[in-house]
Structures are given as structure tokens and as C-alpha cells.
């Protein structure tokens, strides 16, 4: 059926071929980081074996090859986002660094005393704390758009919170904690009608949802390589060219300057203005290999496959007595979060017992502590999916959760019994 990953795709990921605690690994912590296909690992090895040198120095063959590989990766990232120009693609360490870059350049330029920055209750700390700290520094106010109990944005309320004081809107495309796919096109349009620029945190969208920044019309879009089958330590900041051109540099140093004197310096244009120092060339090469890999699988096919798995997971987990899904968004991608209420078990306890069965999930607040507070939980157990997961993974998860809850229930009953007979 459609929930079976074509075996060849799974076989392309060496890390999936291992036993953990004596059981074949079921890897369902993809929202934290994905495994890497052979093509990405090979691209990294090839780069270091043959082309490694510093870039943009132009003095010898290896440097030229490294430069060409780095710029080719930029073109691959441009295509992935359907950006108009390669100058709009800035390589960064990841989504976190991209958001900090924007907050500390564009943010400092445009947010002043009495102004407001609008985020939402479901933001990852990476798309919350940089704006909160910017507001503190500038005497501005962070405004938080509310969500429903199901974990969806209240779009009408969000729109009403965009006022003449609003200088920036920062919203996630897909929630890493609940899987909610936000109607970002409508958020962007609402903000732009009032002349307010928008950053989209696409860290969880990039692996699951086709992205077209021209169609979206956003000012900034960010994502991390490691969540989309690429290496850690590389990510992309997309900024519309006119916006990037209006921004001051963030970090200063080599490779981002035109002319330097002891008294003054002139800076390169985008993207180099924002890439001070030796860049992560191998990371960019690996990221490009990952994006090409995903294109090869087909982004629509990947999204459909994951949606089918997610539906199955939601169904199976909600069938288990005592298990409660946290967040019930109508449109979700990649993620299902749940709690064991009866008998009550901590998310960490559940994840430890799943780990003992070779099943990797994440437990905790998922870097969304304020969201957890809003939903009245301290944390959740989160299962998150990727192209290489299949229906058997979901069934093993559901069976393991069922048996963990069953054992805890039996433990409680025997304790109750002992209490009665004592
Ligand atoms: N935003 C979201 C929605 C995320 O899920 C994450 C990673 N968990 C980030 C931002 C931060 O990404 P990174 O840690 O790769 O910088």
C-alpha cells in the first residue's frame, strides 16, 4: 500500500541499519534531526578527499573547485526555495543563527521604543527568544498571537494584532511540537497589507512541505540543513534581495568586505556581506546533496508518504486507552505529540521505555516551553516522521506504547491490591 516506503529509499540511509538495545532501530525523532542518506555522506567524503581548500581566494585549483562547489550549493538552495536569485541565499549555521542574524540587523534597524514584534504561542525558542531580547534591548514590546486548544493559529486575532506599532512578524511554517501547518500565505498577506515585513521559520517545513518563497512573498525564510537530510552546522537564510541590500552586516571580518582601511571599511553586497569568515563549505556541499536527494525522491511524493504515515500514527495512538494526543490541528505535517494520562506517566519515562525497545522518540518541551504552558502540560512524547519511515515503524511504536501503558496499569492495579490487603 502507499504507507510502504519503497525499500530502496530506506536502504540508502546507513544509520537506519542497526539494532538498538537488541531491537532493529525505529527512528522517530526526525523533527530533532534526520538521518543522512549515503549520497550526502559520499558528497562530504568526496569534498574532503578531493576539493577541500578555502574559498574565494582564487589562487589555485583546489580553491577554485571549493568555491565552485560552494556557489553551486547556493544555486541548489535557491532552486529548493524557488528564490529569484542566488544573492538571496545566505548560508548560516542553521535556523537559529538565521533568526538571530535578522533580529540583530533588520530588527535593530526597524524596531524602536514603543514598537511591537508579533510572534505566536507556538514558536520554537529559536523564533521567540531572539525577538524577546531584541524588544527588551530596544524598549519594544513582544506581542504573542494566541492559538486554539487544538494548536492552530487564530488567524482573525493575529490579524487584529497587526497595528501601526507592529514592525515585524515572525511565524513558524510548521510547529515542531504539534505539527500544525500554519496558513502562512495568509499571515504574510495580512502583514504586508499593513506594510509589515515577515520572517517564516521553515525549520520543520523544509523536509515536509514544498516551499516557494516567490509565491509566499515573505521577506525572510529560514531552515536548517540537518532536519532535511543534510549535515549539522549548515542552514539557509533567504531574504528578498531589496531587503538584504538594505541591511547592515551582522558579523565583521574577512570575506565580507570590499575595501578595508584602518579608518573605514566598505562591505560586500548580499550574500557575502552576511558570511564573515571561512564558510562551512563541506556543509553547503552536503546540504546541496541532501536537497538534490529529496528532489530525486520527489517532494510531493515525500509529503504524501509522510501524511499517510502520520494519519496512521494519529489513528493508532488515539486508539490506546489512557493516551491523549496533544494538539489536534486539521492540517499537520511530520509530527504527532501525545501524553500518557492514565496511568499518568512522564514523557521522559515513556521515551526511556520506548528506547529500551529500540524506538527513538523525543520527550520534553521541544524548545517550546511557553507553548507547553499554554496547553497545560510540562511536555509531551513526540514521534516525528521522515521519508524513510514506514507503516511497520508506526505499528511498532503503537504496540510498544500500548504495552508500556498496559504494564503501568497492571503495576498500579497490583499496588492498589496490596494497599487493600495491607
Ligand atoms: N524552529 C523550529 C520550528 C525548529 O523545530 C527548530 C529545531 N528544533 C529550530 C527553529 C532551530 O533549528 P536549529 O536548532 O537547527 O538552529
XYZ file of C-alpha atoms and ligand atoms in Angstrom:
438
model
C 0.000 0.000 0.000
C 1.018 3.680 -0.066
C 2.367 3.535 3.505
C 5.238 1.304 2.499
C 8.429 3.223 1.828
C 9.991 1.883 -1.310
C 12.665 -0.301 0.291
C 15.400 1.354 -1.795
C 14.852 4.719 -0.040
C 15.274 3.253 3.441
C 18.281 1.242 2.330
C 20.010 4.472 1.309
C 20.355 5.513 4.978
C 23.194 3.569 6.638
C 22.342 4.679 10.191
C 18.931 3.021 9.980
C 20.548 -0.380 9.569
C 21.356 -1.048 13.218
C 19.984 -2.612 16.333
C 19.432 -0.513 19.417
C 19.045 -2.334 22.713
C 18.836 -5.566 20.758
C 15.965 -4.409 18.526
C 16.014 -3.047 14.980
C 16.096 0.734 15.249
C 12.839 2.604 14.677
C 13.902 6.208 14.256
C 11.048 8.603 15.006
C 12.998 11.645 16.203
C 13.192 13.247 12.794
C 11.906 16.647 13.893
C 15.031 16.937 16.050
C 17.348 15.748 13.292
C 17.090 13.426 10.313
C 19.462 10.643 9.341
C 21.666 11.162 6.279
C 21.463 9.273 3.014
C 24.562 7.672 1.528
C 24.562 10.419 -1.151
C 25.137 13.104 1.494
C 27.828 11.128 3.319
C 29.559 10.429 -0.007
C 29.402 14.095 -1.026
C 31.115 15.078 2.236
C 33.812 12.449 1.829
C 34.368 13.344 -1.828
C 34.665 17.020 -0.992
C 37.254 16.427 1.736
C 39.148 13.850 -0.331
C 39.405 15.926 -3.489
C 38.350 19.566 -3.321
C 38.991 20.859 0.182
C 40.502 24.362 0.334
C 39.430 27.809 1.421
C 37.063 29.650 -0.891
C 37.126 32.924 -2.767
C 40.885 33.210 -2.709
C 41.190 32.264 -6.358
C 44.870 31.424 -6.305
C 44.836 27.714 -7.113
C 42.820 24.836 -8.475
C 41.512 23.383 -5.218
C 40.360 26.786 -4.011
C 38.592 27.284 -7.319
C 36.883 23.890 -7.004
C 35.838 24.572 -3.405
C 34.476 27.963 -4.451
C 32.591 26.438 -7.368
C 31.121 23.714 -5.134
C 30.046 26.294 -2.548
C 28.373 28.509 -5.144
C 26.750 25.522 -6.843
C 25.256 24.606 -3.469
C 23.889 28.134 -3.209
C 22.185 27.668 -6.567
C 20.717 24.335 -5.373
C 19.332 26.047 -2.260
C 17.906 28.837 -4.435
C 16.098 26.251 -6.535
C 14.829 24.431 -3.432
C 13.097 27.616 -2.233
C 12.366 28.917 -5.721
C 14.097 32.165 -4.824
C 14.579 34.613 -7.677
C 18.351 34.978 -7.301
C 21.310 33.252 -5.667
C 22.212 36.551 -3.928
C 19.113 35.964 -1.804
C 20.592 32.789 -0.283
C 22.808 33.338 2.770
C 24.486 30.288 4.262
C 24.308 30.214 8.043
C 24.748 27.650 10.815
C 21.049 26.861 10.946
C 17.614 28.319 11.595
C 18.714 29.671 14.969
C 21.593 31.641 13.515
C 19.444 32.902 10.638
C 16.809 34.295 13.014
C 19.439 35.910 15.240
C 21.037 37.465 12.168
C 17.736 39.026 11.113
C 16.841 40.164 14.641
C 20.206 41.808 15.181
C 20.436 43.551 11.800
C 16.994 44.208 10.333
C 15.414 44.089 13.794
C 17.744 46.667 15.320
C 17.263 48.874 12.265
C 13.476 48.863 12.331
C 12.285 48.124 15.872
C 12.453 51.012 18.316
C 10.914 52.223 21.586
C 7.163 51.635 21.714
C 7.184 49.364 18.660
C 5.894 45.814 18.603
C 7.110 42.491 17.233
C 4.444 39.849 16.678
C 5.112 36.130 17.195
C 2.768 33.255 18.082
C 2.217 30.998 21.074
C 3.564 28.006 19.159
C 7.023 29.358 18.327
C 10.176 27.370 18.984
C 12.503 29.150 21.418
C 14.664 29.977 18.383
C 11.870 32.130 16.936
C 10.871 33.596 20.256
C 13.880 34.429 22.414
C 15.778 36.467 19.752
C 12.682 38.706 19.312
C 12.024 38.900 23.039
C 15.598 40.004 23.687
C 15.511 42.458 20.769
C 12.372 44.008 22.255
C 13.985 44.296 25.691
C 17.031 45.930 24.185
C 15.038 48.381 22.078
C 12.272 49.211 24.548
C 9.754 47.497 22.293
C 7.012 45.005 23.133
C 6.712 41.365 22.119
C 3.121 40.574 21.197
C 2.082 36.912 21.146
C -0.727 35.766 18.857
C -2.872 33.111 20.561
C -3.671 29.598 19.379
C -6.700 27.383 19.901
C -6.718 24.385 22.236
C -6.247 22.252 19.124
C -2.984 24.062 18.439
C -3.998 26.217 15.483
C -3.448 29.924 14.962
C -6.430 32.197 15.474
C -5.932 33.998 12.201
C -8.518 36.723 12.822
C -6.957 37.549 16.194
C -3.488 37.506 14.681
C -4.634 39.974 12.018
C -6.155 42.262 14.627
C -2.828 42.300 16.487
C -1.044 43.796 13.471
C -1.272 47.526 14.176
C 0.682 50.643 13.195
C 3.032 49.813 16.095
C 3.883 46.393 14.593
C 7.282 46.473 12.952
C 7.867 42.769 12.379
C 6.040 39.434 12.264
C 7.846 36.115 12.881
C 5.845 32.884 12.460
C 6.688 29.221 12.024
C 5.559 27.435 8.879
C 5.147 24.118 10.715
C 5.130 23.659 14.500
C 7.906 21.351 15.716
C 5.904 20.445 18.828
C 2.417 19.848 17.393
C 2.959 19.501 13.648
C 0.499 22.295 12.852
C 0.897 23.620 9.303
C 0.166 27.326 9.544
C -1.617 29.325 6.826
C 1.493 31.440 6.356
C 0.457 32.826 2.976
C -2.492 34.492 4.664
C -0.331 35.691 7.555
C 2.136 37.200 5.098
C -0.645 38.886 3.110
C -2.230 40.288 6.264
C 1.094 41.711 7.428
C 2.012 43.095 4.023
C -1.370 44.846 3.699
C -0.174 46.881 6.680
C 3.379 47.204 5.373
C 4.905 44.863 7.971
C 7.768 42.529 6.994
C 7.532 38.811 7.797
C 10.022 36.059 8.673
C 8.931 32.459 8.265
C 10.661 29.821 10.400
C 10.700 26.889 7.997
C 12.862 24.534 10.087
C 10.076 21.926 10.239
C 8.554 22.696 6.876
C 11.610 22.173 4.695
C 11.581 18.348 4.955
C 7.805 18.023 4.542
C 6.245 20.846 2.564
C 7.135 22.187 -0.889
C 8.279 25.807 -0.463
C 8.070 28.663 -2.951
C 9.247 31.949 -1.469
C 8.158 33.935 -4.527
C 4.653 32.585 -4.271
C 4.625 33.175 -0.498
C 6.039 36.670 -0.847
C 7.754 36.522 2.555
C 10.663 38.829 3.357
C 12.697 36.122 5.111
C 12.528 32.318 5.175
C 14.904 30.181 7.237
C 15.678 26.490 7.602
C 18.329 24.085 8.928
C 20.161 21.517 6.818
C 20.217 18.786 9.442
C 16.425 18.481 9.538
C 16.252 17.933 5.797
C 18.720 15.021 5.456
C 21.762 17.327 5.331
C 24.668 17.875 7.720
C 24.565 19.768 11.001
C 26.045 23.247 11.108
C 24.637 24.486 7.823
C 21.376 26.244 7.086
C 19.830 28.857 4.867
C 18.614 32.374 5.367
C 16.561 33.504 2.404
C 15.987 37.253 2.239
C 14.418 39.172 -0.611
C 17.241 40.977 -2.377
C 15.983 44.521 -1.767
C 15.598 43.677 1.934
C 19.072 42.108 2.257
C 20.574 45.084 0.421
C 19.062 47.444 2.978
C 20.569 45.564 5.931
C 23.874 46.251 7.694
C 26.361 43.407 8.179
C 25.995 41.226 11.246
C 29.454 39.800 11.934
C 32.576 41.531 10.639
C 35.770 40.017 9.263
C 37.243 38.512 6.158
C 35.265 37.667 3.031
C 32.501 40.208 3.694
C 34.384 43.386 2.781
C 35.185 45.331 -0.364
C 37.930 47.667 0.854
C 39.431 47.894 4.316
C 41.446 50.697 5.836
C 42.424 51.420 9.414
C 39.784 54.124 9.495
C 36.933 52.681 7.484
C 35.651 49.652 5.631
C 33.210 49.128 2.812
C 31.192 45.937 2.746
C 30.287 43.458 0.021
C 26.728 43.124 -1.184
C 24.498 40.178 -0.281
C 25.023 37.343 0.305
C 28.736 37.776 1.162
C 28.064 40.742 3.453
C 26.422 38.248 5.820
C 29.020 35.466 5.549
C 32.016 36.719 7.507
C 34.965 34.358 7.813
C 35.605 30.909 6.368
C 32.260 29.396 5.487
C 31.074 25.830 6.070
C 31.853 24.678 2.533
C 31.503 20.958 3.208
C 28.216 21.653 4.976
C 26.903 23.522 1.966
C 28.049 20.715 -0.332
C 26.324 18.155 1.900
C 23.184 20.259 2.086
C 23.045 20.513 -1.696
C 23.389 16.729 -1.947
C 20.524 16.383 0.546
C 18.254 18.773 -1.320
C 19.020 17.001 -4.591
C 18.291 13.688 -2.902
C 14.904 14.965 -1.732
C 14.143 16.331 -5.195
C 15.046 12.905 -6.557
C 12.580 11.177 -4.242
C 10.068 13.877 -5.125
C 8.945 16.433 -2.571
C 5.272 15.844 -3.315
C 5.749 12.068 -3.030
C 7.634 12.524 0.255
C 4.888 14.775 1.629
C 2.160 12.308 0.600
C 4.017 9.354 2.088
C 4.583 11.150 5.399
C 0.976 12.349 5.524
C -0.247 8.755 5.178
C 2.081 7.600 7.977
C 1.020 10.465 10.195
C -2.658 9.645 9.687
C -1.943 6.069 10.686
C 0.046 7.159 13.744
C -2.691 9.538 14.871
C -5.277 6.768 14.471
C -3.228 4.091 16.235
C -2.174 6.281 19.160
C -5.684 7.619 19.763
C -6.985 4.033 19.951
C -4.856 3.381 23.039
C -6.774 3.895 26.318
C -5.002 6.388 28.574
C -3.157 8.077 25.707
C -4.106 11.639 24.777
C -2.933 13.442 21.667
C -1.586 16.916 22.383
C -2.669 19.242 19.596
C -5.248 18.237 17.031
C -4.500 20.502 14.098
C -6.605 19.963 11.000
C -3.545 20.310 8.816
C -0.419 18.711 10.232
C 2.964 17.605 8.963
C 5.708 15.404 10.320
C 4.815 15.358 13.991
C 2.420 13.785 16.470
C 2.681 14.688 20.158
C 0.998 12.748 22.931
C 0.758 12.289 26.674
C 0.053 9.223 28.785
C -2.596 10.352 31.267
C -3.920 7.103 32.660
C -1.991 5.899 34.489
C -0.037 9.171 34.447
C 3.488 8.697 33.097
C 6.096 11.365 32.496
C 7.119 11.845 28.862
C 10.696 11.006 29.820
C 9.609 7.731 31.387
C 7.708 6.820 28.207
C 10.628 7.717 25.923
C 13.069 5.724 28.073
C 10.842 2.650 27.826
C 10.488 3.130 24.067
C 14.254 3.465 23.769
C 14.603 0.119 25.508
C 12.550 -1.275 22.594
C 14.816 0.374 20.017
C 12.322 3.149 19.307
C 13.711 6.694 19.237
C 11.283 9.496 20.066
C 11.731 12.788 21.850
C 10.271 13.710 25.217
C 10.075 17.108 26.848
C 9.005 20.616 25.940
C 10.586 20.526 22.459
C 12.063 24.003 22.946
C 8.505 25.316 23.229
C 8.190 25.882 26.968
C 5.636 28.712 26.665
C 3.524 26.595 24.293
C 3.549 23.694 26.757
C 2.401 26.114 29.463
C -0.384 27.343 27.203
C -1.522 23.739 26.634
C -1.280 22.897 30.322
C 1.398 20.218 30.044
C 5.043 20.189 31.095
C 5.982 18.264 27.987
C 4.918 15.596 25.533
C 6.196 12.484 23.843
C 6.811 13.341 20.210
C 7.023 10.928 17.298
C 8.175 12.565 14.082
C 8.417 11.105 10.611
C 10.662 11.174 7.576
C 10.710 9.759 4.091
C 12.360 6.508 5.257
C 9.755 5.606 7.866
C 7.044 3.120 7.036
C 3.828 1.637 8.392
C 5.777 -1.051 10.268
C 7.533 1.718 12.252
C 4.168 3.178 13.227
C 2.830 -0.246 14.239
C 5.905 -0.935 16.381
C 5.519 2.436 18.086
C 1.809 1.905 18.727
C 2.324 -1.643 20.003
C 5.136 -0.526 22.315
C 3.128 2.396 23.710
C 0.164 0.092 24.245
C 2.274 -2.418 26.138
C 4.038 0.293 28.211
C 0.684 1.752 29.246
C -0.657 -1.752 29.905
C 2.288 -2.612 32.158
C 1.941 0.638 34.070
C -1.771 -0.057 34.520
C -1.040 -3.600 35.773
C 1.569 -2.158 38.140
C -0.986 0.286 39.502
C -3.590 -2.446 39.980
C -1.206 -4.635 41.925
C -0.219 -1.652 44.090
C -3.919 -0.921 44.732
C -4.473 -4.566 45.608
C -1.548 -4.599 48.033
C -2.902 -1.434 49.643
C -6.280 -3.113 50.136
C -4.842 -6.265 51.666
C -2.335 -4.450 53.852
N 12.494 26.413 14.568
C 11.880 25.231 14.627
C 10.407 25.161 14.313
C 12.601 24.085 14.942
O 11.996 22.910 15.011
C 13.983 24.206 15.230
C 14.809 22.984 15.610
N 14.203 22.170 16.583
C 14.572 25.453 15.134
C 13.803 26.535 14.804
C 16.023 25.658 15.402
O 16.787 24.974 14.476
P 18.341 24.734 14.721
O 18.476 24.157 16.094
O 18.735 23.783 13.657
O 19.001 26.072 14.579
